[in-house]
XYZ file of C-alpha atoms in Angstrom:
631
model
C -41.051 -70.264 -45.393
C -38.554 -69.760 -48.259
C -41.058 -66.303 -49.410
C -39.914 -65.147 -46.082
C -36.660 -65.927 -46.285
C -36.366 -64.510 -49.857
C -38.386 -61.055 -48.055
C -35.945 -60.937 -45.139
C -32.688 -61.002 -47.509
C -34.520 -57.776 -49.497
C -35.478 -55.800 -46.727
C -31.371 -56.739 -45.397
C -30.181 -55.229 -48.652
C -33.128 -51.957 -48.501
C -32.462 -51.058 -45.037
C -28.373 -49.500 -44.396
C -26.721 -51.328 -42.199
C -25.609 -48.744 -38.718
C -22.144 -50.895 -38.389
C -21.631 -54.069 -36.453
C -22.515 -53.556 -32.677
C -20.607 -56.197 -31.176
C -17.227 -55.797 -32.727
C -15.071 -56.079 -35.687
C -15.060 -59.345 -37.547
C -12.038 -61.507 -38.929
C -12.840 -60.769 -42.441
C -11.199 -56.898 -41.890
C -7.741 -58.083 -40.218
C -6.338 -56.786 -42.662
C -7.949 -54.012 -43.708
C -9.169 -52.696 -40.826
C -12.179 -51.300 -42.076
C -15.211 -51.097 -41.038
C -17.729 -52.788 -42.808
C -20.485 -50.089 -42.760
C -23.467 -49.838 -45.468
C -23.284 -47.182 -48.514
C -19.777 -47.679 -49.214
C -18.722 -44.406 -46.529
C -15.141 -43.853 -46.449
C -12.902 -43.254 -43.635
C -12.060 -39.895 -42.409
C -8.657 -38.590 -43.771
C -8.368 -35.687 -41.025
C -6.695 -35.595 -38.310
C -7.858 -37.867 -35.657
C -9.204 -36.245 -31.890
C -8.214 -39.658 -30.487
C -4.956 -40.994 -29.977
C -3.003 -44.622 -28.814
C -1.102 -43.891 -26.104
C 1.589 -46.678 -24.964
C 2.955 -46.366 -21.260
C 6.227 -47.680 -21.846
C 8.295 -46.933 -24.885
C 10.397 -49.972 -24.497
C 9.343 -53.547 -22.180
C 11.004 -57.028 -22.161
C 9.489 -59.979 -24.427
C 6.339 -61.683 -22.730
C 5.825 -58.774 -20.810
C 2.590 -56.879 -20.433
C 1.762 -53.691 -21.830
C -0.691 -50.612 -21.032
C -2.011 -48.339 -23.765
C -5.002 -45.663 -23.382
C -7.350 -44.688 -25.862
C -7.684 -40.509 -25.376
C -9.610 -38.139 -27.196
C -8.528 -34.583 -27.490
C -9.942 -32.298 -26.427
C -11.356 -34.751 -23.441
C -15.165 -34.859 -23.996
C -15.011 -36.175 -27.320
C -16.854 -39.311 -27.307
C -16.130 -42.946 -29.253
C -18.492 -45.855 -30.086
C -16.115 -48.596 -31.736
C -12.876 -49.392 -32.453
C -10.316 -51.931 -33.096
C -6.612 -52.337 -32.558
C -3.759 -54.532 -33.280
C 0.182 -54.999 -32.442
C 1.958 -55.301 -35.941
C 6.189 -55.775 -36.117
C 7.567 -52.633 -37.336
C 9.829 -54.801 -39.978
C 8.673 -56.273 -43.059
C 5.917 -57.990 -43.169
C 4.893 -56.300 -40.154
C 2.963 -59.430 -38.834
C 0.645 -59.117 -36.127
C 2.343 -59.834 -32.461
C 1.227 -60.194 -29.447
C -2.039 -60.915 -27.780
C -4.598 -58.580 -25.657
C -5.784 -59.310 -22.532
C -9.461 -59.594 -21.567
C -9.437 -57.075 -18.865
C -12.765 -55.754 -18.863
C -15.240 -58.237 -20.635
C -17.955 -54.975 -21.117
C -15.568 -52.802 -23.280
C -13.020 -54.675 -24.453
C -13.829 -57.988 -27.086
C -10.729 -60.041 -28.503
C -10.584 -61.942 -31.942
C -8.464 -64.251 -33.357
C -7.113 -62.694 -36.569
C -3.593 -64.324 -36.914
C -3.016 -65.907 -33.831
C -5.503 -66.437 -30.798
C -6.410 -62.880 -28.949
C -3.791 -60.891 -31.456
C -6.808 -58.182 -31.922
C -9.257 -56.280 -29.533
C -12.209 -54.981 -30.675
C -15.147 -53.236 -29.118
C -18.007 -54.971 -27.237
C -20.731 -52.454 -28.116
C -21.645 -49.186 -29.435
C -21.791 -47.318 -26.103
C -20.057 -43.964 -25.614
C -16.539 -44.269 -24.629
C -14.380 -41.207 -23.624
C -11.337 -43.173 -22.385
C -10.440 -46.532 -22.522
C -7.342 -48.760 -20.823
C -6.129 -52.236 -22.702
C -3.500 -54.358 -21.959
C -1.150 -56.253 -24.577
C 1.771 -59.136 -23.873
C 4.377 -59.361 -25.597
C 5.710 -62.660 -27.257
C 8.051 -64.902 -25.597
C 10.362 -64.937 -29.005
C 9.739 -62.012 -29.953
C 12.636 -58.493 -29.899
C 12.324 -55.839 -32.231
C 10.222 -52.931 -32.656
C 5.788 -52.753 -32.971
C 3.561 -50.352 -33.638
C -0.331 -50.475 -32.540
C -2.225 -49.801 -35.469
C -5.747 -48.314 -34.765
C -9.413 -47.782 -36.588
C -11.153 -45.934 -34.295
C -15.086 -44.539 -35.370
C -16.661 -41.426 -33.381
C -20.059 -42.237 -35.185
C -21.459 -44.349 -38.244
C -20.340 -42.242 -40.744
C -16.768 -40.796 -38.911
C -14.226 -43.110 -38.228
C -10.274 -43.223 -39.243
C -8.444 -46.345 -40.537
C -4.590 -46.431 -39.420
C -3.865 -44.742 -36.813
C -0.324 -45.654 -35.576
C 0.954 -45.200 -32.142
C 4.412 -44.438 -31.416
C 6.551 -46.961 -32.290
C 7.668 -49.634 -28.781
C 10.352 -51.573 -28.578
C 10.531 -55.251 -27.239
C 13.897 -56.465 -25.867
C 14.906 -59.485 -24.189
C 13.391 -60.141 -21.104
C 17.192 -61.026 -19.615
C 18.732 -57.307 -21.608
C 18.753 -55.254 -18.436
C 16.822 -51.631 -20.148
C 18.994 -48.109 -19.205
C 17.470 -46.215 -16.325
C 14.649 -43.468 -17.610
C 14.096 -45.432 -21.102
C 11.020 -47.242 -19.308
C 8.269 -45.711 -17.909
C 6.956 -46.686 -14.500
C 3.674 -45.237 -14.692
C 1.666 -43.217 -17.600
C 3.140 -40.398 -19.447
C 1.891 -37.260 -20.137
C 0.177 -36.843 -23.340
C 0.339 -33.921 -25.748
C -2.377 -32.478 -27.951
C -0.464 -33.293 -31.214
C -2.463 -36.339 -33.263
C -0.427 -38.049 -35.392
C -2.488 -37.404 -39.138
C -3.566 -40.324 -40.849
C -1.978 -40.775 -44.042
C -4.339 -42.382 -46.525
C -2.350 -44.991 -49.006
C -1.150 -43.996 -52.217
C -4.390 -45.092 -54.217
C -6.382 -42.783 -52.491
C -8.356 -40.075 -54.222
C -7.261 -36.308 -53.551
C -9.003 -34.806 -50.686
C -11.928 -32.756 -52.991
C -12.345 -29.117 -51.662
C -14.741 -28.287 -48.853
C -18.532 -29.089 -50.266
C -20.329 -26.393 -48.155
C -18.780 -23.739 -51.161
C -20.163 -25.694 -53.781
C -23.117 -24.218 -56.235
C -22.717 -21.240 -54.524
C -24.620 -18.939 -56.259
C -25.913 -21.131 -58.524
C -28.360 -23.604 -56.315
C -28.003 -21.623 -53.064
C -27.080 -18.323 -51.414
C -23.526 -18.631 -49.604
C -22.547 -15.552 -47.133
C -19.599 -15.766 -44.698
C -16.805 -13.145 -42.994
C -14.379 -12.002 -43.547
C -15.431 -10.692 -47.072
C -14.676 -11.540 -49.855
C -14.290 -15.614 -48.480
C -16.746 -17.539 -49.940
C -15.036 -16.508 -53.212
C -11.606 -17.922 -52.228
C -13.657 -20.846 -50.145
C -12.168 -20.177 -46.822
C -13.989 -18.589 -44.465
C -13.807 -18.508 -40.303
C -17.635 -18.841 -40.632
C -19.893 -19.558 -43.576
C -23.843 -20.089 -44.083
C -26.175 -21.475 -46.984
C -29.257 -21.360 -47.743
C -30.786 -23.469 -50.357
C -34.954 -23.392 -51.276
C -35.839 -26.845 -52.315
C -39.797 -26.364 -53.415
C -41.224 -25.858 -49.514
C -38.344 -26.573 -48.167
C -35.543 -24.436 -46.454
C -32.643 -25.626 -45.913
C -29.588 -24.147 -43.706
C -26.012 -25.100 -43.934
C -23.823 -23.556 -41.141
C -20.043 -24.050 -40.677
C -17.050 -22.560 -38.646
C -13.613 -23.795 -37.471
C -11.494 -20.757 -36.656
C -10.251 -20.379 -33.334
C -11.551 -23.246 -32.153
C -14.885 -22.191 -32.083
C -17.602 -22.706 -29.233
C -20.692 -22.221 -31.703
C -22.005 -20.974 -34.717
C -24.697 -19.347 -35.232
C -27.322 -17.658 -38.174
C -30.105 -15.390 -37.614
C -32.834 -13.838 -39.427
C -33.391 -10.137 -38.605
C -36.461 -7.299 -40.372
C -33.226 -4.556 -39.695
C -29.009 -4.988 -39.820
C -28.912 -4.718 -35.982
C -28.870 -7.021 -33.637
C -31.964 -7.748 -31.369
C -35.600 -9.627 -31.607
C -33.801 -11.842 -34.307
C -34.739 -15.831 -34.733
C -31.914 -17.925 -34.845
C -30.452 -21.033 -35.160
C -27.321 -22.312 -33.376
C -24.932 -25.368 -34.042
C -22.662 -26.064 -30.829
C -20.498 -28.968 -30.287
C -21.495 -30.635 -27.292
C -20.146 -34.189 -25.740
C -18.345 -34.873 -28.915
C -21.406 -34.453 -31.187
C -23.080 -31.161 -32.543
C -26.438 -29.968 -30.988
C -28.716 -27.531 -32.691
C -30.609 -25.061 -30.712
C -33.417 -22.186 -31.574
C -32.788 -19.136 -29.470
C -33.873 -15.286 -29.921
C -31.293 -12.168 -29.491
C -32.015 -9.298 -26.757
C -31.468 -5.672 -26.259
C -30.943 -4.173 -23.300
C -28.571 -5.949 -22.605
C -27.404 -7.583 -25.908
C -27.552 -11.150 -25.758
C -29.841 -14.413 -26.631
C -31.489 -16.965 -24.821
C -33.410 -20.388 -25.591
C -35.661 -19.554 -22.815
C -39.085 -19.681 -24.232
C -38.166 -20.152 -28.004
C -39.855 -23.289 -29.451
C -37.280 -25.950 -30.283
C -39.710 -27.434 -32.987
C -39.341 -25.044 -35.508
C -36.344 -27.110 -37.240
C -35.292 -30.462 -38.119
C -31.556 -31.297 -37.953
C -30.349 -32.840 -41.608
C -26.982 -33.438 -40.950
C -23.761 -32.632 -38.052
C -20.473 -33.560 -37.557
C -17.308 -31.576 -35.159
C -14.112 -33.052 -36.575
C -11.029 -30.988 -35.960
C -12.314 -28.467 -34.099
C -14.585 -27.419 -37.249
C -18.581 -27.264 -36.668
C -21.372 -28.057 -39.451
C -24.386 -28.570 -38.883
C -27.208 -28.912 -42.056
C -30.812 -27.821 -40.915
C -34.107 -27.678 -42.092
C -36.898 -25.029 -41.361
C -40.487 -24.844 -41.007
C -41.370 -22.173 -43.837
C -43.555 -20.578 -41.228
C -42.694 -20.016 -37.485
C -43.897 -17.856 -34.568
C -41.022 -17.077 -32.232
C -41.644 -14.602 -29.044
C -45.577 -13.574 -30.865
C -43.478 -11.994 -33.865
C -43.985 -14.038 -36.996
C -41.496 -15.333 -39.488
C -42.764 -16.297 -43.134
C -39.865 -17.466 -44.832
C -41.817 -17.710 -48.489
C -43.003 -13.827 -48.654
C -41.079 -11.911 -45.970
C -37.144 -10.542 -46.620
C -34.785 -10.848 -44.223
C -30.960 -9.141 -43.303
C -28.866 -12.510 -42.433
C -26.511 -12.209 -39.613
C -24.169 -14.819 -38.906
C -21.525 -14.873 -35.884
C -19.092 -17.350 -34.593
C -17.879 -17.300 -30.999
C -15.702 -19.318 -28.495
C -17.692 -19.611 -25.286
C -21.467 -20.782 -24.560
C -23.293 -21.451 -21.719
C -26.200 -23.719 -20.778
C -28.986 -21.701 -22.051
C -27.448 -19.021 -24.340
C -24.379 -18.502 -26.777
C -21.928 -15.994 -25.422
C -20.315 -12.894 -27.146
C -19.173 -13.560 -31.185
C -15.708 -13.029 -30.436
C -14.252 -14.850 -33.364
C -16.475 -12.989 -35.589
C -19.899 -11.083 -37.069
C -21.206 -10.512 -40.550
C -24.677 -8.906 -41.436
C -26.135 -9.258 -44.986
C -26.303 -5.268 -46.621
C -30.367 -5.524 -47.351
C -33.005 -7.379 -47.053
C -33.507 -10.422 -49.597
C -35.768 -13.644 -50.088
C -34.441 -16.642 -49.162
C -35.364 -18.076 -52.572
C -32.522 -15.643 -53.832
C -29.157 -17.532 -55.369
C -27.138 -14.487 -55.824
C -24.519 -13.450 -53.954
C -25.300 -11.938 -50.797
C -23.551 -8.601 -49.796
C -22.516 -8.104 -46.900
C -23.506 -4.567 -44.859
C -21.501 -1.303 -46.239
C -18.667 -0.369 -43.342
C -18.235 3.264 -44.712
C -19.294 4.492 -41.666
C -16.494 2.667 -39.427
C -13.705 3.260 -42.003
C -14.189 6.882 -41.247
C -14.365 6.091 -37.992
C -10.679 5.097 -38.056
C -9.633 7.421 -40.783
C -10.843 10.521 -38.790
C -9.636 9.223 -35.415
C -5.874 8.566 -36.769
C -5.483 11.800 -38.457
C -6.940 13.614 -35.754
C -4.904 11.839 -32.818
C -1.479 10.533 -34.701
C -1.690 13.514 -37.114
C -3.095 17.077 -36.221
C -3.178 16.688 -32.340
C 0.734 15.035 -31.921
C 1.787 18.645 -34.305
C -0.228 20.647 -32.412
C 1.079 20.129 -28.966
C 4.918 19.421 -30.522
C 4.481 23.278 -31.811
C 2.770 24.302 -28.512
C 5.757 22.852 -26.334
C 8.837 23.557 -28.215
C 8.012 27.124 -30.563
C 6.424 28.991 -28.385
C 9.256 30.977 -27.342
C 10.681 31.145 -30.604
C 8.282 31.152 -33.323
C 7.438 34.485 -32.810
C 9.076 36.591 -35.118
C 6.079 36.833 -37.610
C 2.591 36.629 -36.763
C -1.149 35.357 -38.774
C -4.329 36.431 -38.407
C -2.807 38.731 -35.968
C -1.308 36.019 -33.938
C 2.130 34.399 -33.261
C 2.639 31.618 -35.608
C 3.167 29.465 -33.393
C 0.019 30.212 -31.553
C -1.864 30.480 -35.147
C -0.678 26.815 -36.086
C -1.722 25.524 -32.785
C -5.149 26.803 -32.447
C -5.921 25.460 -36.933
C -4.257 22.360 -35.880
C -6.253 21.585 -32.267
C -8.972 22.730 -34.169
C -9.212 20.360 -36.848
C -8.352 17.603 -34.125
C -11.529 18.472 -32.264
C -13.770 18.272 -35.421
C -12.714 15.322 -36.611
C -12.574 13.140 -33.230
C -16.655 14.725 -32.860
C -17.447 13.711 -36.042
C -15.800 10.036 -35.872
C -17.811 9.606 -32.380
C -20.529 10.793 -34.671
C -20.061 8.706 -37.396
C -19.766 5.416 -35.050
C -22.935 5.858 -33.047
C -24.705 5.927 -36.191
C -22.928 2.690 -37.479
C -23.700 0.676 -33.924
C -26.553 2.476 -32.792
C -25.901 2.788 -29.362
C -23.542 1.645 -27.048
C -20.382 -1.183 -27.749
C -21.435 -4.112 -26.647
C -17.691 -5.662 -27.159
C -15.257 -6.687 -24.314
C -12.868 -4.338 -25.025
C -11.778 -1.102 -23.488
C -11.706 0.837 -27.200
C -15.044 2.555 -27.018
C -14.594 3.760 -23.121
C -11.435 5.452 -23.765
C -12.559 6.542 -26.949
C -14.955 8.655 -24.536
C -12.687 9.862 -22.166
C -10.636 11.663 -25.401
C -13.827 13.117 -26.320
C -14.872 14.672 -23.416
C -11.045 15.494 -22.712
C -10.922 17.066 -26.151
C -14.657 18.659 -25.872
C -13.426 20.798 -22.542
C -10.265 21.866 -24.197
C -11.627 24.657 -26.464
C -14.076 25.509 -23.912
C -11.823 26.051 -21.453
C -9.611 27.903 -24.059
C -12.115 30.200 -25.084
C -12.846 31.579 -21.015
C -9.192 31.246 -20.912
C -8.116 34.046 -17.780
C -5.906 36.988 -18.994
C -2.678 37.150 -19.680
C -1.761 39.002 -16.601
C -4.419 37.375 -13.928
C -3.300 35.024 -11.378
C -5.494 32.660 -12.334
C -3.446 31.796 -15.649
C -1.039 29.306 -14.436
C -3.922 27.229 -12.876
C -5.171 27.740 -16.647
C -2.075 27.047 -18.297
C -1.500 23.614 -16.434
C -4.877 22.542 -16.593
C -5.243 22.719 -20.190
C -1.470 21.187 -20.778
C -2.511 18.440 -18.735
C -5.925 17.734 -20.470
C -4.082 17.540 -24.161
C -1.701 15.301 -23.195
C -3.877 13.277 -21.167
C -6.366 13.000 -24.245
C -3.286 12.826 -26.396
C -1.743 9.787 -24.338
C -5.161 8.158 -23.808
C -6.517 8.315 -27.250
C -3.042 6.307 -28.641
C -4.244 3.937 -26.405
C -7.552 4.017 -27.500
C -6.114 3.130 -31.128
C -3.773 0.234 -30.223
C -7.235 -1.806 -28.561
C -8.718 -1.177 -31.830
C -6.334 -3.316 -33.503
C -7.618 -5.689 -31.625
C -11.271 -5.299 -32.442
C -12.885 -7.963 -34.670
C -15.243 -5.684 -36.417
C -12.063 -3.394 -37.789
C -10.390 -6.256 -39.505
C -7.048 -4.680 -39.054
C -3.656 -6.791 -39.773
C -2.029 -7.395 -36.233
C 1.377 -6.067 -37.428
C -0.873 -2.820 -37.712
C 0.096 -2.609 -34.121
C 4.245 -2.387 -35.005
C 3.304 0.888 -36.954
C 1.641 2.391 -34.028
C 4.910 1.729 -31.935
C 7.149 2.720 -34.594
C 5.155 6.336 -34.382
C 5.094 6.362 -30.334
C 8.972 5.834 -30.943
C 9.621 8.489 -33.318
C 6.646 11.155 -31.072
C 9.216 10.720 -27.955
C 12.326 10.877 -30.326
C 11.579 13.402 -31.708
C 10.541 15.360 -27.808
C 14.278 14.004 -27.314
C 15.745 16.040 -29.979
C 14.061 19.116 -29.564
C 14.998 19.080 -25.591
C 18.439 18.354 -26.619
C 19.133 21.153 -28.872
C 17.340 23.526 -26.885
C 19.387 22.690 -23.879
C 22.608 22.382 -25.686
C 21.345 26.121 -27.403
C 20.699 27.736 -24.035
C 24.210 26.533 -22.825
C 25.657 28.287 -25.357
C 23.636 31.977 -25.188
C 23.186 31.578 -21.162
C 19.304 32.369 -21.916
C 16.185 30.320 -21.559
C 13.911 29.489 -25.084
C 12.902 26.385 -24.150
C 11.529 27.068 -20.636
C 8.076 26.057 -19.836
C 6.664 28.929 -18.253
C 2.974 28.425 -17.069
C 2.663 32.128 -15.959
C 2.260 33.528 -19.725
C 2.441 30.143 -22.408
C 1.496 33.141 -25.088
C 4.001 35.999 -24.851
C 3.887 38.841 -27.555
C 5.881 39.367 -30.227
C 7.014 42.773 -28.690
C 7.641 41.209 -24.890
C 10.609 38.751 -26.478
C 13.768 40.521 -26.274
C 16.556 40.961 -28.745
C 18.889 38.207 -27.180
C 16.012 35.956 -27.557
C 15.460 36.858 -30.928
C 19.435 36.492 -32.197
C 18.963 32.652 -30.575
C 15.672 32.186 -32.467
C 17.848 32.747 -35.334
C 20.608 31.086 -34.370
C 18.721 28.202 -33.540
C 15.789 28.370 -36.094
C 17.928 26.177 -38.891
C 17.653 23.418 -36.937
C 14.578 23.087 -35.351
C 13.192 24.145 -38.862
C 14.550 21.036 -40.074
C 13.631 18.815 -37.320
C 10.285 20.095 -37.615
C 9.882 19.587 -41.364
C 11.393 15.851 -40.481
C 8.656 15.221 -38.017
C 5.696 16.512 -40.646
C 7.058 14.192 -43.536
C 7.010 10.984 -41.261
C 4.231 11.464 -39.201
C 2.010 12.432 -42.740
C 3.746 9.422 -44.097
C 2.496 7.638 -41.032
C -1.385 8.840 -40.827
C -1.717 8.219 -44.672
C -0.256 4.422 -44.504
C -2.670 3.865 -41.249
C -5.451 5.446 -42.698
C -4.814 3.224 -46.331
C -5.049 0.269 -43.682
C -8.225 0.762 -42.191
C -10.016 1.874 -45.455
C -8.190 -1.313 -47.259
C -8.402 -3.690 -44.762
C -10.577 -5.660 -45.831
C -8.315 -6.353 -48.862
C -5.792 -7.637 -45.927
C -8.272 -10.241 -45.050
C -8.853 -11.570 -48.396
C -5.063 -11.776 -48.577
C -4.839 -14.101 -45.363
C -7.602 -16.197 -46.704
C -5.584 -16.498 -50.264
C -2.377 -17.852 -48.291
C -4.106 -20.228 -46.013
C -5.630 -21.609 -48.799
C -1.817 -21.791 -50.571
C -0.371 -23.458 -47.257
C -2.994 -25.998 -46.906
């Protein structure tokens, strides 16, 4: 018997203990923490569940209601344990629970008989209801103190409720400063605050040997250098053994997700997600589509991995996974030990029951193909392509095109007095300017079908107004060059037509521009949208002005210059006649000036929004550096 015995207390010391299924025991009244194997400490975020008295203030020996929430709601618990302690020194426990529900709810006797309720098992709990009565000699202020534990390993010590009040049951209590039935609750947690002997909190451990022991690769760029990134994946080779960390918490995310693609596009890719579900983090092998884009576990083997690790505290998702070297997904092979692969990683905020949804919060793709046994840094893929993108769309649509029609509406009539390339100037600055406008929005529709390789996938309306101005500005010079004569009666149909289409494309492709602030792929700062109004300000401004003077002009020499005749938009130089020319004179000062204004702003303009989208990635790293300051 006593080998047995002496077996039994070795195997109890071998095996970790998975916490104390009926309840907490009087030896932790005071500390109130839980006893579990290994030493694990208790979680110093913020808490997703909250104490929640019904009454701020009640009358001594009166009974009290308080609700155990979780926020957001489907955020499970498996233990817990709470007590009533006097807010004043030295904040005794008060008070006794009532056995209301003999299944959830277990009492102990820490100070006083009942003075502390504990849990009954280790069942999932989303909300609970307890009820606590005041002493008979008891007035003054308590707060419920709290240890509440999601899992084994995540639980928080201390969690205070607000503060109650306990007044004489003969003090009548003001109208309003008692509840009659339960308040609403708010999303705000109140933060644990660990005590003073606490450690510091160490920095996140997903960033650490990063490039050393394993391959780290995140977005935006240039994060896993200042450790803070909206989504983050490692991979470590441990002899046969590959081993995924994944990781996201901005914007509340709805998964996370890493894939292994043979190319930098998305489609036929293996991958692994991590999605909260039910307060706990589920990992799922699914494969992407084309045609449409999407993914789907339907048919992918869920074998192919072995969860290591999980948790979803704060809104932030990790999951820690291993895979099988070798794997067959949808017949297509994937041999981890002697194939490369491009790495794509996304983060979005919506999922459904059998398939992640769009990667709204965010996409990266590794630059080449590597081996998974590589530690180095991995690069993310070259955006050259959709830089220009934005560089040749803003100085074609903000720059060239806004001059162009500007010179087109107000110096037609007036710039006339010298001519280029046998033309009015006017005319001759129009046609260079439109021009240049039409070869550079071409080549940035070019440059960005190249760089996606088809169609936008994204739920935005960028890319189909982005059309619209091309085909608006592709029918322009076509229609220009069949133009009808001067003298045919067909030109003011012509005249119209082709004002209407450049400010239509005009109009639409500013449009275009402010949705692309909004893209997540551009990575441009959001106050990159108070630029764009500043230059739709000074555009109609500046239309202001011009009308102005001209009117004010016209007044004064009783002839028209800044008509809008749609019978001839192109008169010669010899049809203007010498009144005109004297008020081209007099008036040329000024609109010479305004129109030299206009240039150096709107250049000033194109080249700061162009510096932007080239540079913005340097805006990112920036946002990361300052989050990283604040917290």
């Amino acid at each position: 018997m006593l080998p047995l015995l002496c077996l039994a207390l070795l195997l109890s010391t071998l095996i970790p203990s998975h916490g104390l299924p009926n309840g907490a025991p009087t030896s932790v009244c005071e500390s109130m923490l839980p006893f579990h194997g290994g030493g694990i400490p208790p979680l110093t975020t913020n808490s997703p569940f909250k104490l929640t008295p019904q009454s701020s203030v009640i009358g001594s020996g009166q009974t009290l209601r308080l609700d155990i929430e979780s926020f957001p709601a489907n955020i499970v618990f498996k233990g817990y344990m709470i007590q009533a302690r006097a807010a004043a020194p030295p904040n005794n426990i008060v008070g006794r629970f009532e056995s209301t529900d003999s299944t959830a709810i277990k009492l102990i006797d820490c100070q006083a008989e009942g003075d502390t309720a504990t849990h009954t098992s280790t069942s999932p709990k989303q909300e609970l209801t307890l009820e606590w009565t005041a002493p008979d000699n008891f007035v003054g202020e308590v707060i419920f103190n709290s240890t509440i534990a999601q899992d084994y390993d995540k639980f928080w010590v201390g969690l205070p409720s607000e503060p109650v009040r306990v007044v004489a049951s003969s003090t009548t209590v003001a109208p309003g400063t008692v509840s009659t039935k339960r308040t609403t609750t708010t999303t705000t947690v109140p933060p644990y605050r660990p005590p003073a002997t606490s450690a510091p909190v160490a920095g996140d451990p997903i960033y650490e040997a990063c490039g050393q022991s394993k391959g780290c690769f995140g977005f935006p760029e240039g994060c896993v250098e200042s450790k803070n990134c909206r989504a983050v994946a490692t991979i470590a080779v441990m002899g046969a053994r590959y081993v995924f960390e994944m990781k996201a918490g901005h914007n509340s995310p709805a998964y996370v997700a890493l894939g292994l693609s043979d190319d930098a596009k998305m489609g036929e890719d293996s991958v692994i997600e991590c999605v909260p579900e039910q307060g706990t983090v589920n990992a799922y092998a699914s494969w992407t589509t084309v045609g449409p884009y999407g993914s789907t576990r339907l048919g992918v083997p869920q074998n192919i991995f072995q969860v290591l690790e999980k948790s979803y505290n704060d809104g932030v998702i990790y999951c820690k996974v291993e895979r099988d070297a070798t794997s067959t997904v949808k017949g297509k092979k994937f041999d981890l030990v002697n194939d490369k692969f491009h790495l794509l990683i996304a983060a979005g905020s919506s999922v459904e029951s059998t398939n992640v949804n769009y990667h709204d919060i965010g996409r990266h793709v590794s630059g080449s193909p590597q081996s998974l046994a590589e530690v180095g840094p991995v690069q993310g893929s070259s955006k050259l392509l959709l830089r220009l993108h934005g560089a040749f769309m803003i100085t074609a649509w903000i720059g060239t095109a806004s001059l162009g029609i500007l010179l087109a509406r107000y110096f037609r009539q007036t710039w006339v007095g010298s001519q280029m390339c046998g033309k009015d100037q006017w005319f001759a600055w129009h046609r260079f300017l439109m021009v240049v406008t039409w070869a550079l929005t071409v080549a940035g529709i070019v440059v960005i079908f190249v760089e996606i390789g088809g169609w936008s996938q994204v739920r935005n309306p960028h890319a189909i107004l982005g059309m619209v101005t091309t085909v608006l500005c592709f029918l322009q010079p076509l229609g220009a060059f069949f133009r009808p004569h001067p003298g045919s009666s067909k030109r003011p149909i012509f005249n119209w037509l082709h004002w209407l289409g450049g400010n239509l494309a005009h109009v639409i492709a500013i449009v275009a521009i402010f949705f692309a602030v909004q893209l997540q792929k551009a990575e441009l700062p959001e106050w990159m949208d108070f630029i764009l109004v500043a230059f739709v300000a000074f555009h109609v401004f500046m239309h202001l002005i011009f009308s102005i003077g001209g009117c004010v002009s016209e007044r004064r020499s009783g002839q028209r210059v800044t008509s809008f005749p749609m019978a001839d938009m192109t008169p010669s130089r010899n049809s203007v006649s010498s009144s005109e020319r004297k008020q081209d004179a007099a008036f040329s000062g000024f609109r010479k000036s305004m129109l030299f204004l206009y240039i150096l702003i709107v250049l000033g303009l194109v080249i700061a929004m162009v510096v932007i989208v080239v540079l913005a990635p340097i805006e990112a790293a920036y946002n990361n550096i300052k989050d990283q300051i604040m917290n």
